[in-house]
Short mmCIF file of C-alpha atoms in Angstrom, two decimals:
data_model
loop_
_atom_site.label_atom_id
_atom_site.label_comp_id
_atom_site.label_asym_id
_atom_site.label_seq_id
_atom_site.Cartn_x
_atom_site.Cartn_y
_atom_site.Cartn_z
CA MET A 1 -68.13 88.59 -142.37
CA ALA A 2 -65.24 88.43 -139.94
CA THR A 3 -65.12 92.20 -139.77
CA ALA A 4 -68.85 92.43 -139.10
CA ALA A 5 -68.66 89.78 -136.41
CA GLY A 6 -65.72 91.55 -134.84
CA SER A 7 -67.68 94.77 -134.86
CA ASP A 8 -70.66 93.07 -133.25
CA ASN A 9 -68.46 91.53 -130.55
CA THR A 10 -66.78 94.88 -129.89
CA GLU A 11 -70.16 96.56 -129.56
CA ALA A 12 -71.54 93.83 -127.28
CA SER A 13 -68.57 94.10 -124.94
CA PHE A 14 -69.53 97.72 -124.23
CA LEU A 15 -73.24 97.10 -123.52
CA CYS A 16 -74.59 97.37 -119.98
CA SER A 17 -76.34 94.12 -119.01
CA ILE A 18 -79.01 96.08 -117.09
CA CYS A 19 -80.16 98.70 -119.61
CA LEU A 20 -78.79 96.75 -122.65
CA ASP A 21 -77.38 99.99 -124.05
CA VAL A 22 -73.86 101.32 -124.51
CA PHE A 23 -72.27 102.14 -121.14
CA ASN A 24 -72.98 105.60 -119.75
CA LYS A 25 -70.36 106.39 -117.08
CA PRO A 26 -69.15 102.76 -116.83
CA VAL A 27 -68.15 101.52 -113.37
CA SER A 28 -66.57 98.25 -112.24
CA ILE A 29 -67.60 96.34 -109.09
CA PRO A 30 -65.37 93.95 -107.06
CA CYS A 31 -66.45 90.82 -108.97
CA GLY A 32 -65.16 92.38 -112.23
CA HIS A 33 -68.46 93.09 -114.01
CA ASN A 34 -69.21 96.51 -115.47
CA PHE A 35 -72.42 98.55 -115.48
CA CYS A 36 -73.65 102.07 -116.02
CA LEU A 37 -73.23 104.09 -112.84
CA ALA A 38 -76.94 104.99 -112.76
CA CYS A 39 -78.04 101.43 -113.59
CA ILE A 40 -76.13 99.65 -110.79
CA THR A 41 -76.99 102.41 -108.30
CA ASP A 42 -80.72 102.14 -109.10
CA TYR A 43 -80.49 98.33 -108.97
CA TRP A 44 -79.02 98.36 -105.45
CA ASP A 45 -81.47 101.07 -104.33
CA THR A 46 -84.45 98.89 -105.28
CA THR A 47 -83.17 95.61 -103.83
CA ASP A 48 -83.36 94.39 -100.25
CA THR A 49 -80.50 94.66 -97.77
CA VAL A 50 -78.33 92.15 -99.70
CA ILE A 51 -75.87 93.90 -102.03
CA GLN A 52 -74.95 91.60 -104.93
CA CYS A 53 -73.88 91.57 -108.56
CA PRO A 54 -76.86 91.33 -110.99
CA LEU A 55 -74.91 88.91 -113.20
CA CYS A 56 -72.87 86.50 -111.04
CA LYS A 57 -74.88 87.13 -107.82
CA GLU A 58 -71.70 87.54 -105.73
CA GLN A 59 -72.70 89.24 -102.48
CA PHE A 60 -70.84 92.12 -100.77
CA PHE A 61 -70.88 92.97 -97.08
CA SER A 62 -71.27 96.67 -97.86
CA ARG A 63 -72.07 98.74 -100.92
CA PRO A 64 -68.82 99.09 -102.96
CA MET A 65 -67.49 102.57 -103.71
CA LEU A 66 -68.18 103.26 -107.40
CA ARG A 67 -65.80 105.17 -109.65
CA VAL A 68 -66.01 105.64 -113.41
CA ASN A 69 -63.72 103.24 -115.30
CA THR A 70 -61.85 105.76 -117.41
CA PHE A 71 -60.36 103.09 -119.69
CA ILE A 72 -63.76 101.75 -120.75
CA ALA A 73 -65.15 105.27 -121.01
CA GLU A 74 -62.33 106.27 -123.37
CA MET A 75 -62.88 103.16 -125.50
CA ILE A 76 -66.59 103.96 -125.82
CA GLU A 77 -65.77 107.49 -126.96
CA LYS A 78 -63.72 105.99 -129.80
CA LEU A 79 -66.44 103.52 -130.87
CA PRO A 80 -68.44 105.89 -133.14
CA ARG A 81 -65.28 106.48 -135.22
CA CYS A 82 -64.82 102.72 -135.80
CA GLU A 83 -65.81 101.59 -139.27
CA GLY A 84 -69.30 100.11 -139.52
CA TYR A 85 -70.38 101.16 -135.99
CA GLN A 86 -73.85 102.61 -135.54
CA VAL A 87 -76.35 102.77 -132.75
CA PRO A 88 -78.76 99.87 -133.19
CA PRO A 89 -82.09 101.33 -134.41
CA GLU A 90 -84.16 99.22 -132.01
CA LYS A 91 -82.38 100.93 -129.12
CA ALA A 92 -83.48 104.34 -130.33
CA GLY A 93 -87.16 103.66 -129.69
CA SER A 94 -89.30 104.10 -126.61
CA GLY A 95 -88.30 100.76 -125.10
CA ASP A 96 -91.26 98.73 -126.51
CA VAL A 97 -90.60 95.38 -128.21
CA LEU A 98 -90.03 96.21 -131.87
CA CYS A 99 -91.01 94.31 -135.01
CA ASP A 100 -88.24 92.05 -136.32
CA ARG A 101 -89.49 92.28 -139.93
CA CYS A 102 -89.64 96.05 -140.29
CA THR A 103 -86.83 97.66 -142.24
CA GLY A 104 -85.67 101.15 -141.45
CA ALA A 105 -87.76 102.63 -138.65
CA LYS A 106 -89.18 99.69 -136.72
CA LEU A 107 -92.78 99.68 -135.49
CA PRO A 108 -93.80 98.32 -132.09
CA ALA A 109 -94.66 94.63 -132.13
CA ILE A 110 -98.15 93.49 -131.13
CA LYS A 111 -97.36 89.76 -130.91
CA SER A 112 -94.39 87.46 -130.53
CA CYS A 113 -94.32 83.99 -132.09
CA LEU A 114 -92.78 81.09 -130.19
CA VAL A 115 -92.45 79.09 -133.45
CA CYS A 116 -90.85 81.78 -135.61
CA PHE A 117 -88.85 83.25 -132.72
CA LEU A 118 -89.79 86.68 -134.01
CA SER A 119 -91.94 89.62 -132.96
CA PHE A 120 -94.33 91.21 -135.46
CA CYS A 121 -96.10 94.52 -135.92
CA GLU A 122 -99.71 94.56 -137.06
CA THR A 123 -98.74 94.53 -140.76
CA HIS A 124 -96.20 91.72 -140.57
CA LEU A 125 -98.49 89.62 -138.38
CA VAL A 126 -101.04 89.24 -141.22
CA PRO A 127 -99.55 85.92 -142.52
CA HIS A 128 -100.15 84.36 -139.10
CA HIS A 129 -103.84 85.17 -139.53
CA ASN A 130 -104.15 84.11 -143.18
CA ILE A 131 -101.81 81.18 -143.79
CA PRO A 132 -103.32 77.95 -142.33
CA ALA A 133 -99.96 76.50 -141.24
CA MET A 134 -99.01 79.73 -139.46
CA LYS A 135 -102.36 79.95 -137.72
CA LYS A 136 -101.18 77.04 -135.55
CA HIS A 137 -98.19 79.01 -134.26
CA LYS A 138 -98.17 79.98 -130.60
CA LEU A 139 -98.63 83.77 -130.34
CA ILE A 140 -98.08 85.64 -127.11
CA HIS A 141 -97.89 89.25 -126.01
CA PRO A 142 -94.72 90.80 -127.39
CA VAL A 143 -91.61 89.99 -125.35
CA GLU A 144 -87.90 90.23 -125.80
CA ASN A 145 -85.52 87.28 -125.63
CA LEU A 146 -87.91 84.73 -127.06
CA GLU A 147 -85.30 82.00 -126.70
CA SER A 148 -85.88 82.08 -122.94
CA ARG A 149 -89.48 81.00 -123.57
CA MET A 150 -88.33 77.74 -125.16
CA CYS A 151 -87.43 74.50 -123.40
CA LYS A 152 -83.67 74.01 -123.68
CA THR A 153 -84.15 70.24 -123.73
CA HIS A 154 -86.98 69.84 -126.26
CA ASP A 155 -87.01 73.19 -128.12
CA GLU A 156 -90.72 73.53 -127.43
CA PRO A 157 -92.60 76.50 -125.93
CA LEU A 158 -92.67 76.67 -122.15
CA GLU A 159 -96.44 76.96 -121.90
CA LEU A 160 -97.07 74.73 -118.87
CA PHE A 161 -96.20 74.91 -115.16
CA CYS A 162 -95.27 72.04 -112.82
CA ARG A 163 -96.73 72.62 -109.36
CA VAL A 164 -94.55 69.87 -107.88
CA ASP A 165 -91.15 71.21 -109.01
CA HIS A 166 -92.32 74.84 -109.34
CA MET A 167 -90.88 75.23 -112.82
CA PHE A 168 -91.95 76.01 -116.39
CA VAL A 169 -92.22 72.97 -118.68
CA CYS A 170 -93.12 72.19 -122.27
CA GLN A 171 -95.46 69.49 -123.56
CA SER A 172 -92.61 66.98 -123.96
CA CYS A 173 -91.44 67.68 -120.40
CA LYS A 174 -94.97 66.94 -119.22
CA ASP A 175 -94.98 63.60 -121.02
CA SER A 176 -91.54 62.59 -119.72
CA ASP A 177 -89.88 63.83 -116.52
CA HIS A 178 -93.07 65.36 -115.13
CA LYS A 179 -95.48 62.64 -116.20
CA THR A 180 -96.86 62.02 -112.70
CA HIS A 181 -96.74 65.65 -111.57
CA ASN A 182 -99.51 68.19 -111.28
CA ILE A 183 -99.20 70.18 -114.53
CA VAL A 184 -101.35 73.21 -115.37
CA ASN A 185 -101.42 75.90 -118.04
CA LEU A 186 -99.36 79.00 -117.41
CA GLU A 187 -102.52 81.10 -117.54
CA ASP A 188 -104.21 78.97 -114.87
CA GLU A 189 -101.18 79.10 -112.58
CA ALA A 190 -100.82 82.82 -113.15
CA GLN A 191 -104.46 83.35 -112.21
CA THR A 192 -104.00 81.21 -109.09
CA ALA A 193 -100.95 83.25 -108.12
CA LYS A 194 -102.81 86.50 -108.77
CA ASN A 195 -105.65 85.31 -106.54
CA LEU A 196 -103.16 84.39 -103.81
CA LEU A 197 -101.44 87.74 -104.16
CA GLY A 198 -104.79 89.50 -103.96
CA LYS A 199 -105.69 87.64 -100.78
CA LYS A 200 -102.33 88.50 -99.22
CA LYS A 201 -102.85 92.15 -100.07
CA GLU A 202 -106.37 92.04 -98.64
CA SER A 203 -105.12 90.34 -95.46
CA THR A 204 -102.35 92.90 -95.11
CA ASP A 205 -104.81 95.75 -95.57
CA GLU A 206 -107.03 94.25 -92.87
CA MET A 207 -104.08 93.95 -90.47
CA ILE A 208 -103.11 97.56 -91.14
CA GLN A 209 -106.70 98.69 -90.59
CA THR A 210 -106.93 96.72 -87.34
CA ARG A 211 -103.81 98.36 -86.00
CA GLN A 212 -104.89 101.80 -87.09
CA GLN A 213 -108.14 101.21 -85.24
CA LYS A 214 -106.20 100.10 -82.16
CA ILE A 215 -104.14 103.30 -82.36
CA HIS A 216 -107.40 105.26 -82.49
CA GLU A 217 -108.69 103.40 -79.42
CA ILE A 218 -105.47 104.06 -77.51
CA GLN A 219 -105.53 107.73 -78.47
CA GLN A 220 -109.13 107.97 -77.27
CA SER A 221 -108.22 106.25 -74.00
CA VAL A 222 -105.32 108.66 -73.49
CA GLU A 223 -107.68 111.58 -74.04
CA ALA A 224 -110.24 110.04 -71.65
CA SER A 225 -107.51 109.53 -69.04
CA ARG A 226 -106.37 113.10 -69.54
CA LYS A 227 -109.91 114.36 -68.97
CA LYS A 228 -110.26 112.20 -65.86
CA ALA A 229 -106.92 113.46 -64.61
CA THR A 230 -108.05 117.04 -65.20
CA LYS A 231 -111.34 116.36 -63.44
CA THR A 232 -109.57 114.70 -60.52
CA LEU A 233 -107.15 117.60 -60.19
CA SER A 234 -110.01 120.09 -60.32
CA TYR A 235 -111.99 118.25 -57.65
CA SER A 236 -108.96 117.85 -55.39
CA ALA A 237 -108.22 121.56 -55.73
CA HIS A 238 -111.81 122.43 -54.82
CA VAL A 239 -111.67 120.32 -51.64
CA MET A 240 -108.19 121.15 -50.48
CA THR A 241 -108.40 124.92 -50.93
CA ALA A 242 -111.07 124.91 -48.20
CA LEU A 243 -108.67 123.36 -45.67
CA VAL A 244 -105.64 124.48 -43.68
CA ASP A 245 -102.01 124.66 -44.75
CA TYR A 246 -101.51 120.95 -44.06
CA ILE A 247 -104.07 120.05 -46.72
CA SER A 248 -102.75 122.71 -49.10
CA ARG A 249 -99.33 121.08 -49.04
CA SER A 250 -100.84 117.64 -49.58
CA GLN A 251 -102.79 118.89 -52.61
CA ALA A 252 -99.54 119.81 -54.35
CA GLU A 253 -98.19 116.34 -53.61
CA LEU A 254 -101.35 114.68 -54.90
CA ALA A 255 -101.30 116.75 -58.06
CA GLU A 256 -97.77 115.60 -58.73
CA VAL A 257 -98.75 111.96 -58.19
CA ILE A 258 -101.72 112.22 -60.55
CA GLU A 259 -99.65 113.95 -63.20
CA THR A 260 -96.90 111.37 -62.81
CA LYS A 261 -99.45 108.58 -63.13
CA GLN A 262 -100.92 110.21 -66.23
CA LYS A 263 -97.47 110.54 -67.76
CA GLN A 264 -96.90 106.86 -67.07
CA ILE A 265 -100.22 106.06 -68.74
CA GLU A 266 -99.35 108.21 -71.73
CA THR A 267 -95.86 106.75 -71.91
CA GLU A 268 -97.24 103.21 -71.82
CA ARG A 269 -99.94 103.87 -74.40
CA ASN A 270 -97.71 105.96 -76.61
CA GLY A 271 -95.47 102.90 -76.48
CA PHE A 272 -98.42 100.88 -77.77
CA ILE A 273 -98.92 103.42 -80.52
CA LYS A 274 -95.26 103.35 -81.45
CA GLU A 275 -95.30 99.54 -81.50
CA LEU A 276 -98.43 99.53 -83.64
CA GLU A 277 -96.95 102.10 -85.99
CA GLY A 278 -93.84 99.92 -86.21
CA GLU A 279 -96.02 96.95 -87.14
CA ILE A 280 -97.83 99.07 -89.71
CA ILE A 281 -94.47 100.01 -91.22
CA GLN A 282 -93.61 96.31 -91.43
CA LEU A 283 -96.99 95.53 -92.95
CA LYS A 284 -96.65 98.38 -95.43
CA GLN A 285 -93.21 97.05 -96.31
CA LYS A 286 -94.81 93.68 -96.90
CA LYS A 287 -97.50 95.35 -98.99
CA SER A 288 -94.79 97.13 -100.93
CA GLN A 289 -93.20 93.74 -101.59
CA LEU A 290 -96.53 92.40 -102.73
CA ASN A 291 -97.02 95.43 -104.96
CA GLN A 292 -93.72 94.68 -106.68
CA VAL A 293 -95.50 91.89 -108.52
CA LYS A 294 -97.29 93.65 -111.33
CA PHE A 295 -100.41 92.07 -112.76
CA THR A 296 -99.79 91.34 -116.41
CA ASP A 297 -101.45 89.23 -119.02
CA ASP A 298 -98.10 87.64 -119.74
CA ALA A 299 -98.44 84.58 -117.54
CA LEU A 300 -94.82 83.52 -117.69
CA LEU A 301 -93.47 86.99 -116.98
CA PHE A 302 -95.93 87.41 -114.12
CA LEU A 303 -95.01 84.05 -112.59
CA GLU A 304 -91.31 84.77 -112.95
CA ASN A 305 -91.79 87.98 -110.98
CA PHE A 306 -94.11 86.34 -108.46
CA LEU A 307 -91.87 83.32 -107.82
CA SER A 308 -88.78 85.50 -107.46
CA LEU A 309 -90.44 87.50 -104.70
CA THR A 310 -89.51 86.47 -101.16
CA PHE A 311 -92.25 87.43 -98.73
CA THR A 312 -90.97 88.56 -95.34
CA GLU A 313 -93.59 87.87 -92.72
CA PRO A 314 -93.81 90.89 -90.38
CA LEU A 315 -93.20 90.35 -86.65
CA VAL A 316 -96.58 91.41 -85.34
CA LYS A 317 -98.61 90.35 -82.36
CA ASN A 318 -102.29 89.84 -81.67
CA TRP A 319 -103.57 93.14 -80.31
CA SER A 320 -107.02 91.84 -79.44
CA ASP A 321 -105.69 90.82 -76.00
CA VAL A 322 -104.46 94.34 -75.23
CA THR A 323 -107.08 96.01 -73.07
CA LEU A 324 -107.10 99.58 -71.87
CA ASP A 325 -108.08 100.33 -68.29
CA SER A 326 -110.05 103.56 -68.10
CA GLY A 327 -110.26 103.57 -64.31
CA GLU A 328 -106.69 104.48 -63.44
CA PHE A 329 -107.58 107.41 -61.18
CA THR A 330 -109.19 106.30 -57.93
CA GLU A 331 -108.26 109.30 -55.79
CA GLN A 332 -111.50 111.20 -56.37
CA GLY A 333 -113.58 108.70 -54.40
CA ALA A 334 -111.36 109.18 -51.38
CA MET A 335 -111.66 112.97 -51.57
CA ALA A 336 -115.21 112.99 -50.19
CA LYS A 337 -113.95 111.65 -46.84
CA LEU A 338 -111.22 114.26 -46.43
CA GLU A 339 -113.47 116.91 -44.87
CA THR A 340 -114.18 114.69 -41.83
CA THR A 341 -110.97 112.69 -41.54
CA VAL A 342 -108.44 115.16 -42.89
CA THR A 343 -105.15 114.17 -41.33
CA LYS A 344 -105.53 110.40 -41.47
CA GLU A 345 -107.01 110.24 -44.94
CA ILE A 346 -104.48 112.64 -46.44
CA ARG A 347 -101.59 110.54 -45.17
CA MET A 348 -103.23 107.44 -46.58
CA LEU A 349 -103.78 109.25 -49.85
CA CYS A 350 -100.45 111.02 -50.19
CA ASP A 351 -98.43 112.11 -47.20
CA PRO A 352 -97.51 115.82 -47.47
CA ASP A 353 -94.48 115.05 -45.31
CA TRP A 354 -93.23 112.54 -47.88
CA LYS A 355 -90.22 114.57 -48.97
CA GLU A 356 -89.21 115.07 -45.38
CA VAL A 357 -89.46 111.32 -44.86
CA GLN A 358 -87.24 110.66 -47.89
CA ARG A 359 -84.53 112.95 -46.56
CA ASN A 360 -83.88 110.31 -43.88
CA ALA A 361 -82.91 107.65 -46.42
CA VAL A 362 -80.14 105.28 -45.31
CA ASP A 363 -78.09 102.64 -47.10
CA VAL A 364 -79.28 99.19 -46.05
CA THR A 365 -77.66 95.84 -46.88
CA LEU A 366 -78.72 92.33 -45.94
CA ASP A 367 -76.73 90.33 -43.40
CA PRO A 368 -76.18 86.80 -44.79
CA ASP A 369 -75.15 85.57 -41.31
CA THR A 370 -78.76 86.09 -40.17
CA ALA A 371 -80.40 84.52 -43.26
CA ASN A 372 -82.32 81.26 -42.94
CA PRO A 373 -80.46 78.41 -44.73
CA PHE A 374 -83.16 78.31 -47.42
CA LEU A 375 -82.66 81.98 -48.27
CA VAL A 376 -80.17 83.19 -50.88
CA VAL A 377 -78.69 86.65 -50.39
CA SER A 378 -77.08 88.33 -53.42
CA PRO A 379 -73.36 89.16 -53.24
CA ASP A 380 -74.09 92.89 -52.98
CA GLY A 381 -76.52 92.29 -50.11
CA LYS A 382 -79.42 94.02 -51.90
CA GLN A 383 -81.58 91.02 -52.89
CA VAL A 384 -82.96 87.93 -51.18
CA THR A 385 -84.89 84.96 -52.58
CA HIS A 386 -86.05 81.54 -51.45
CA GLY A 387 -83.70 78.94 -52.87
CA ASP A 388 -85.94 75.84 -52.63
CA ARG A 389 -82.94 73.96 -51.22
CA LYS A 390 -81.28 74.19 -47.85
CA ARG A 391 -77.79 75.64 -48.00
CA ASN A 392 -74.88 74.28 -46.00
CA VAL A 393 -74.13 77.33 -43.86
CA PRO A 394 -72.41 77.74 -40.47
CA LYS A 395 -74.69 77.67 -37.44
CA LYS A 396 -74.61 81.05 -35.76
CA PRO A 397 -76.62 82.49 -32.87
CA GLU A 398 -77.83 85.38 -35.02
CA ARG A 399 -79.16 83.11 -37.81
CA PHE A 400 -82.90 82.37 -38.23
CA GLU A 401 -83.08 78.57 -38.32
CA HIS A 402 -86.77 77.68 -38.74
CA VAL A 403 -88.41 80.76 -40.25
CA LEU A 404 -87.58 82.40 -43.61
CA ASN A 405 -86.23 85.67 -42.21
CA VAL A 406 -83.15 87.83 -42.64
CA LEU A 407 -82.04 91.10 -41.02
CA ALA A 408 -79.98 94.00 -42.29
CA LYS A 409 -76.42 94.58 -41.15
CA GLU A 410 -77.25 98.12 -40.07
CA GLY A 411 -78.96 98.80 -36.74
CA PHE A 412 -80.35 102.14 -35.48
CA SER A 413 -80.83 103.30 -31.90
CA SER A 414 -81.72 106.97 -32.42
CA GLY A 415 -83.05 109.53 -34.86
CA GLN A 416 -85.00 108.75 -38.04
CA PHE A 417 -84.26 106.42 -40.92
CA TYR A 418 -86.00 105.36 -44.13
CA TYR A 419 -85.41 102.70 -46.80
CA GLU A 420 -87.36 101.20 -49.73
CA VAL A 421 -87.92 97.61 -50.85
CA GLN A 422 -89.20 96.49 -54.24
CA VAL A 423 -91.90 93.82 -53.84
CA LYS A 424 -93.09 93.78 -57.46
CA ASP A 425 -94.37 90.44 -58.87
CA ARG A 426 -94.56 88.85 -55.43
CA THR A 427 -97.56 87.20 -53.78
CA ASN A 428 -96.15 86.89 -50.22
CA TRP A 429 -93.68 88.90 -48.15
CA ASP A 430 -93.02 90.36 -44.69
CA LEU A 431 -91.26 93.70 -44.06
CA GLY A 432 -90.52 95.97 -41.12
CA VAL A 433 -88.05 96.35 -38.26
CA ALA A 434 -87.11 94.18 -35.28
CA ASN A 435 -85.32 94.50 -31.96
CA HIS A 436 -81.77 93.20 -31.70
CA SER A 437 -82.78 90.80 -28.92
CA ILE A 438 -85.57 88.99 -30.83
CA ASN A 439 -85.86 85.22 -30.70
CA ARG A 440 -84.28 83.73 -33.85
CA LYS A 441 -84.74 80.02 -33.09
CA GLY A 442 -87.84 77.86 -33.24
CA ASP A 443 -91.30 79.14 -34.04
CA ILE A 444 -91.59 82.94 -34.05
CA ARG A 445 -94.71 85.10 -33.73
CA LEU A 446 -94.35 88.49 -35.38
CA SER A 447 -95.89 91.22 -33.20
CA PRO A 448 -94.72 94.39 -31.43
CA THR A 449 -94.89 92.62 -28.08
CA ASN A 450 -92.29 90.14 -29.38
CA GLY A 451 -90.08 92.91 -30.79
CA TYR A 452 -91.35 92.96 -34.43
CA TRP A 453 -93.10 95.88 -36.15
CA THR A 454 -94.05 94.46 -39.54
CA ILE A 455 -96.70 94.23 -42.23
CA TYR A 456 -97.19 91.29 -44.59
CA LEU A 457 -98.80 90.41 -47.93
CA ARG A 458 -100.54 87.10 -48.67
CA LYS A 459 -102.23 85.72 -51.80
CA GLY A 460 -101.03 88.70 -53.81
CA ASN A 461 -103.57 91.20 -52.45
CA GLU A 462 -104.20 90.60 -48.74
CA LEU A 463 -102.22 93.18 -46.79
CA THR A 464 -102.10 92.93 -43.00
CA ALA A 465 -100.36 94.70 -40.12
CA ASN A 466 -98.82 92.40 -37.49
CA ALA A 467 -100.41 94.28 -34.58
CA SER A 468 -102.08 92.72 -31.57
CA PRO A 469 -104.56 91.73 -32.91
CA ALA A 470 -103.70 91.77 -36.64
CA ILE A 471 -105.24 94.58 -38.72
CA ASN A 472 -106.38 94.10 -42.31
CA LEU A 473 -105.16 97.02 -44.40
CA ASN A 474 -107.38 98.43 -47.13
CA VAL A 475 -105.36 99.94 -49.98
CA ARG A 476 -106.48 101.13 -53.41
CA GLU A 477 -103.59 99.36 -55.11
CA THR A 478 -101.22 96.62 -53.95
CA PRO A 479 -97.85 98.36 -53.53
CA GLN A 480 -94.99 97.49 -55.88
CA LYS A 481 -92.41 99.23 -53.72
CA VAL A 482 -92.68 99.63 -49.95
CA GLY A 483 -91.00 102.39 -47.97
CA VAL A 484 -90.26 101.85 -44.26
CA PHE A 485 -89.81 104.92 -42.02
CA VAL A 486 -88.81 104.85 -38.35
CA ASP A 487 -88.83 107.75 -35.89
CA TYR A 488 -86.97 106.24 -32.94
CA GLU A 489 -87.66 108.97 -30.39
CA LEU A 490 -91.31 109.31 -31.42
CA GLY A 491 -91.81 105.53 -31.19
CA GLN A 492 -93.26 105.31 -34.72
CA VAL A 493 -92.86 102.82 -37.59
CA SER A 494 -94.67 103.77 -40.83
CA PHE A 495 -95.07 101.89 -44.08
CA TYR A 496 -95.56 103.68 -47.41
CA ASP A 497 -96.51 102.84 -50.94
CA ALA A 498 -93.35 104.41 -52.37
CA ASP A 499 -94.93 104.97 -55.79
CA SER A 500 -98.11 106.76 -54.72
CA ARG A 501 -96.45 108.26 -51.57
CA ALA A 502 -99.37 107.01 -49.50
CA CYS A 503 -99.01 105.86 -45.91
CA ILE A 504 -100.16 102.24 -45.66
CA PHE A 505 -100.01 101.86 -41.88
CA SER A 506 -98.24 103.28 -38.82
CA PHE A 507 -97.31 101.72 -35.48
CA THR A 508 -97.31 104.66 -33.03
CA GLY A 509 -96.66 105.33 -29.36
CA TRP A 510 -93.97 102.71 -28.78
CA ASN A 511 -91.00 103.14 -26.47
CA PHE A 512 -87.93 101.79 -28.26
CA THR A 513 -85.02 100.82 -26.00
CA GLU A 514 -82.88 98.61 -28.29
CA ARG A 515 -81.22 98.85 -31.65
CA LEU A 516 -83.73 98.33 -34.46
CA PHE A 517 -82.75 96.33 -37.55
CA PRO A 518 -84.58 96.31 -40.91
CA PHE A 519 -86.41 92.98 -41.23
CA PHE A 520 -87.20 90.97 -44.42
CA SER A 521 -88.94 87.72 -45.29
CA PRO A 522 -89.48 86.64 -48.94
CA CYS A 523 -91.55 83.61 -47.78
CA THR A 524 -91.67 80.47 -49.93
CA ASN A 525 -91.85 80.47 -53.71
CA ASP A 526 -95.58 79.58 -53.67
CA GLY A 527 -95.37 77.16 -56.59
CA ASP A 528 -93.07 79.55 -58.48
CA LYS A 529 -95.64 82.37 -58.19
CA ASN A 530 -93.46 84.13 -55.61
CA HIS A 531 -89.99 83.65 -57.09
CA ALA A 532 -89.15 87.33 -57.73
CA PRO A 533 -86.57 88.65 -55.23
CA LEU A 534 -87.09 91.23 -52.54
CA ILE A 535 -84.83 94.09 -53.62
CA ILE A 536 -83.52 96.95 -51.49
CA THR A 537 -83.58 99.86 -53.95
CA PRO A 538 -81.88 103.26 -53.85
CA VAL A 539 -84.21 106.04 -52.67
CA LYS A 540 -84.92 108.50 -55.47
CA ARG A 541 -85.58 111.79 -53.81
CA ASN A 542 -88.25 114.00 -55.39
CA SER A 543 -87.24 117.65 -55.43
#
């Protein structure tokens, strides 16, 4: 008996705990446990991102490098020559649970008994159908390791489930520690879990379908925008080819703007598609997790699998609020007026001299010595905001004391110069140029007669030129970036939408005699609606 036991122990020490067979290419992992190379590799390939030992659950920061343990491999090679060693017959089968009563070649079991702790084929199950005492035994679908189906405290079948403690219990557990808990049959709990799993799968499928539909809508909108862009380009070409060289040059500029806008639309909506596809991947990963739980009539096995599954909720958003604007291209309506008001309308649409204007770009920085005490100028002199609190700053003759203005350090008394200011996310602002001798104390009225050539935005969409009298400016879109161009000798100050290259307004025919300084006013924060800074941005020249 001692020899047989020793042989059994020797054999067991060389069995892989994953496949339960003799090691094939045994490897050791850092915690000291051994597995077949293929078994541990497959195990880690099918788990989540956590790399851990299947036995002791020790986790590793990265997947360990696996090498065959030559010592164990050599010992296994010697095992067949040991006296009494033979491959267990139940391991030679197809992997089904085998009958414990069969001698020689074992047949597959059709039932396992939780009283006998044995599995039986059809022939050896007959006594359980014929003998009255055995008819009362608890028969289940054939499973291995029947001892795990028994309560370790009461040695009774685990055929109930506690919904309070989420654990399997026997009848004695129900009548003792779980007496006041919600106890149900394993089959009932398994069916409840299956229903929940089914609903989760259905919900996931619906979310995937919704996102696929949203992708289809976005793709259709991109195609519609492309057709509108094509139509707009065709119409603009038809109009402009009938005009002189000035209009021909502007057509090329307009085409570039439309194509750029369409690329922006496609980039934005392709971004939506990519985000939706990313959410679908997450949802499919969730579905894959859900699919890991196989429906089986074995309630305990099913619940073990179901309860061990950790559902990772995908990070998705509600796409019902995402709307697609199909009216991005508004240029075509303006085209009809070009034949009668060519020069003016083309400059308002897209100035063909835009690239020439950009070539006069200058580096502009804000002068903090001129800034109103409520204004905060960034250290690099490129941004200004309203600080909501008066700063303790030196009183200087060049500082604006009562109005929220600031000038640039750089002044210009000849030639041409151009700079750009980002006004995105703002509801109020003033921009332009001013004479060096302007009044900086007390109440100030912005107008050319007082030495200011400016435009201003109010309420987020009301654009006005500070002329005498003021002129309301009609623009197709509120500019996000404003370009300011000055031709000193020509006596002209022009304002551009730097994104669409359209001229917003021009002061013309003035006789400048002083140095002109870029002028800025971020206005108040308007209840935090106007808190974004005014930003002097580098001019990106278009070749």
